[in-house]
Amino acid sequence: MIEPDGPVPPYLQLAEILAGRIERGDWQPNRPIPSELQLVQEFGIARGTVRRAVAVLRERGLVFTVPQRGTYVSPPAETVAE
C-alpha cells in the first residue's frame, strides 16, 4: 500500500509497485496497464499522482504511451550477442 506520510513521495511508491508488477510478468509486453482511473480507485490516490508515477515508468523505459489508446508495457530490451 501507499504510505502518504512516508519519506518516499507517493508517486515514487506507486512507480515501484507498478514496476514490480511489470518485472514479475503480471502485465505482458505490448499489453495495456490499468487505466489512470483504475489505478486511482485501486490505490485511493489522486490522478496527478498516478500520472507522475507513469511518467517515471516511461522515463525508465518500462512503459510507452500511445495517444488516445493508453499506456502499454514495453517489450523487453534485446541483449546483443557478442
Coordinates of N, CA and C in Angstrom, one line a residue:
M1 N 0.8 -1.2 0.0 CA 0.0 0.0 0.0 C 0.9 1.3 0.0
I2 N 0.3 2.3 -0.4 CA 0.9 3.6 -0.5 C 0.9 4.2 0.9
E3 N 2.1 4.7 1.4 CA 2.2 5.3 2.7 C 2.3 6.9 2.5
P4 N 1.2 7.6 2.6 CA 1.2 9.0 2.2 C 2.1 9.9 3.0
D5 N 2.4 9.5 4.3 CA 3.2 10.3 5.1 C 4.6 9.8 5.2
G6 N 5.0 8.8 4.4 CA 6.3 8.2 4.5 C 7.3 9.1 3.9
P7 N 8.6 8.7 4.0 CA 9.7 9.5 3.5 C 9.8 9.5 1.9
V8 N 9.2 8.5 1.3 CA 9.2 8.4 -0.2 C 7.9 9.0 -0.7
P9 N 8.0 9.9 -1.7 CA 6.7 10.5 -2.2 C 5.8 9.4 -2.8
P10 N 4.5 9.6 -2.6 CA 3.5 8.6 -3.1 C 3.7 8.2 -4.5
Y11 N 4.1 9.1 -5.4 CA 4.2 8.8 -6.8 C 5.3 7.8 -7.0
L12 N 6.4 8.0 -6.3 CA 7.5 7.0 -6.4 C 7.2 5.7 -5.8
Q13 N 6.4 5.7 -4.7 CA 6.0 4.4 -4.1 C 5.1 3.6 -5.2
L14 N 4.2 4.4 -5.8 CA 3.4 3.7 -6.8 C 4.2 3.3 -8.0
A15 N 5.2 4.0 -8.4 CA 6.0 3.6 -9.6 C 6.7 2.3 -9.2
E16 N 7.2 2.2 -8.0 CA 7.9 0.9 -7.6 C 6.9 -0.2 -7.6
I17 N 5.7 0.0 -7.1 CA 4.7 -1.1 -7.1 C 4.4 -1.5 -8.5
L18 N 4.2 -0.6 -9.4 CA 3.9 -0.9 -10.8 C 5.0 -1.6 -11.5
A19 N 6.2 -1.1 -11.3 CA 7.4 -1.7 -11.9 C 7.6 -3.1 -11.4
G20 N 7.3 -3.4 -10.2 CA 7.3 -4.7 -9.7 C 6.4 -5.7 -10.4
R21 N 5.2 -5.2 -10.7 CA 4.2 -6.0 -11.4 C 4.7 -6.3 -12.8
I22 N 5.3 -5.3 -13.5 CA 5.9 -5.5 -14.8 C 7.0 -6.5 -14.8
E23 N 7.9 -6.4 -13.8 CA 9.1 -7.3 -13.7 C 8.7 -8.7 -13.4
R24 N 7.6 -8.9 -12.6 CA 7.1 -10.2 -12.2 C 6.4 -10.8 -13.4
G25 N 6.0 -10.0 -14.4 CA 5.3 -10.6 -15.5 C 3.8 -10.6 -15.3
D26 N 3.3 -9.8 -14.3 CA 1.9 -9.7 -14.1 C 1.2 -9.0 -15.3
W27 N 1.9 -8.1 -16.0 CA 1.4 -7.4 -17.2 C 2.4 -7.8 -18.3
Q28 N 1.9 -8.2 -19.4 CA 2.7 -8.7 -20.5 C 3.1 -7.6 -21.5
P29 N 4.3 -7.7 -22.1 CA 4.7 -6.7 -23.1 C 3.7 -6.4 -24.2
N30 N 3.6 -5.2 -24.6 CA 2.7 -4.7 -25.6 C 1.2 -4.8 -25.2
R31 N 1.0 -5.0 -23.9 CA -0.4 -5.1 -23.4 C -0.6 -3.8 -22.5
P32 N -1.8 -3.3 -22.4 CA -2.0 -2.1 -21.6 C -1.9 -2.3 -20.1
I33 N -1.5 -1.3 -19.4 CA -1.5 -1.4 -18.0 C -2.9 -0.8 -17.6
P34 N -3.4 -1.0 -16.4 CA -4.7 -0.4 -16.0 C -4.7 1.1 -16.2
S35 N -5.9 1.6 -16.5 CA -6.1 3.0 -16.8 C -5.8 3.8 -15.5
E36 N -5.7 5.1 -15.7 CA -5.5 6.1 -14.6 C -6.6 5.9 -13.6
L37 N -7.8 5.9 -14.1 CA -9.0 5.8 -13.2 C -8.9 4.5 -12.4
Q38 N -8.6 3.4 -13.0 CA -8.5 2.1 -12.3 C -7.4 2.2 -11.2
L39 N -6.3 2.8 -11.5 CA -5.2 2.9 -10.5 C -5.6 3.9 -9.4
V40 N -6.3 5.0 -9.7 CA -6.8 5.9 -8.7 C -7.7 5.1 -7.7
Q41 N -8.6 4.3 -8.3 CA -9.5 3.6 -7.4 C -8.8 2.5 -6.6
E42 N -7.9 1.8 -7.2 CA -7.2 0.7 -6.5 C -6.4 1.2 -5.4
F43 N -5.7 2.3 -5.6 CA -4.7 2.8 -4.5 C -5.3 4.0 -3.7
G44 N -6.4 4.6 -4.1 CA -7.0 5.6 -3.3 C -6.1 6.9 -3.3
I45 N -5.6 7.2 -4.5 CA -4.7 8.4 -4.6 C -5.2 9.3 -5.7
A46 N -4.6 10.5 -5.9 CA -5.0 11.4 -6.9 C -4.6 11.0 -8.3
R47 N -5.3 11.5 -9.2 CA -5.0 11.2 -10.6 C -3.6 11.8 -11.0
G48 N -3.3 12.9 -10.5 CA -1.9 13.5 -10.7 C -0.8 12.7 -10.2
T49 N -1.0 12.0 -9.1 CA 0.0 11.1 -8.5 C 0.2 9.9 -9.5
V50 N -0.9 9.4 -10.0 CA -0.8 8.3 -10.9 C 0.0 8.7 -12.2
R51 N -0.4 9.9 -12.7 CA 0.3 10.4 -13.9 C 1.8 10.6 -13.7
R52 N 2.2 11.0 -12.5 CA 3.6 11.2 -12.2 C 4.3 9.8 -12.1
A53 N 3.6 8.9 -11.5 CA 4.2 7.5 -11.4 C 4.4 6.9 -12.8
V54 N 3.4 7.1 -13.7 CA 3.5 6.5 -15.0 C 4.6 7.2 -15.8
A55 N 4.8 8.5 -15.6 CA 5.9 9.3 -16.2 C 7.2 8.7 -15.8
V56 N 7.4 8.3 -14.5 CA 8.6 7.7 -14.0 C 8.9 6.4 -14.8
L57 N 7.8 5.6 -14.9 CA 8.0 4.3 -15.6 C 8.3 4.5 -17.1
R58 N 7.8 5.6 -17.7 CA 8.1 5.9 -19.1 C 9.6 6.3 -19.2
E59 N 10.1 7.1 -18.2 CA 11.5 7.5 -18.2 C 12.4 6.3 -18.1
R60 N 12.0 5.3 -17.3 CA 12.8 4.1 -17.1 C 12.7 3.1 -18.3
G61 N 11.8 3.4 -19.3 CA 11.6 2.6 -20.4 C 10.8 1.3 -20.2
L62 N 10.0 1.3 -19.1 CA 9.2 0.2 -18.7 C 7.9 0.2 -19.5
V63 N 7.4 1.4 -19.8 CA 6.1 1.5 -20.5 C 6.2 2.6 -21.6
F64 N 5.3 2.6 -22.5 CA 5.2 3.6 -23.5 C 3.7 4.0 -23.7
T65 N 3.5 5.2 -24.0 CA 2.1 5.7 -24.1 C 1.7 6.0 -25.6
V66 N 0.6 5.5 -26.0 CA 0.1 5.8 -27.3 C -1.1 6.7 -27.2
P67 N -1.0 7.9 -27.8 CA -2.1 8.9 -27.6 C -3.4 8.3 -28.0
Q68 N -4.4 8.6 -27.2 CA -5.8 8.2 -27.4 C -6.0 6.7 -27.2
R69 N -4.9 5.9 -26.9 CA -5.1 4.5 -26.7 C -4.7 4.0 -25.3
G70 N -3.7 4.6 -24.7 CA -3.4 4.2 -23.3 C -1.9 4.0 -23.2
T71 N -1.5 3.4 -22.1 CA -0.1 3.1 -21.7 C 0.1 1.6 -21.7
Y72 N 1.2 1.2 -22.4 CA 1.5 -0.2 -22.6 C 2.8 -0.6 -22.0
V73 N 2.9 -1.9 -21.7 CA 4.2 -2.4 -21.2 C 5.2 -2.5 -22.3
S74 N 6.4 -2.0 -22.2 CA 7.4 -2.0 -23.2 C 7.9 -3.5 -23.4
P75 N 8.2 -3.8 -24.6 CA 8.9 -5.1 -24.8 C 10.2 -5.2 -24.1
P76 N 10.7 -6.3 -23.7 CA 12.0 -6.4 -23.0 C 13.1 -5.9 -24.0
A77 N 14.1 -5.3 -23.5 CA 15.2 -4.8 -24.3 C 16.0 -6.1 -24.7
E78 N 16.3 -6.1 -26.0 CA 17.0 -7.2 -26.5 C 18.5 -7.1 -26.2
T79 N 19.1 -8.2 -25.8 CA 20.5 -8.2 -25.5 C 21.3 -8.5 -26.7
V80 N 22.4 -7.9 -26.9 CA 23.2 -8.0 -28.1 C 24.2 -9.1 -27.8
A81 N 24.2 -10.1 -28.7 CA 25.2 -11.2 -28.5 C 26.6 -10.8 -29.0
E82 N 27.6 -11.2 -28.3 CA 28.9 -10.8 -28.7 C 29.6 -11.9 -29.4

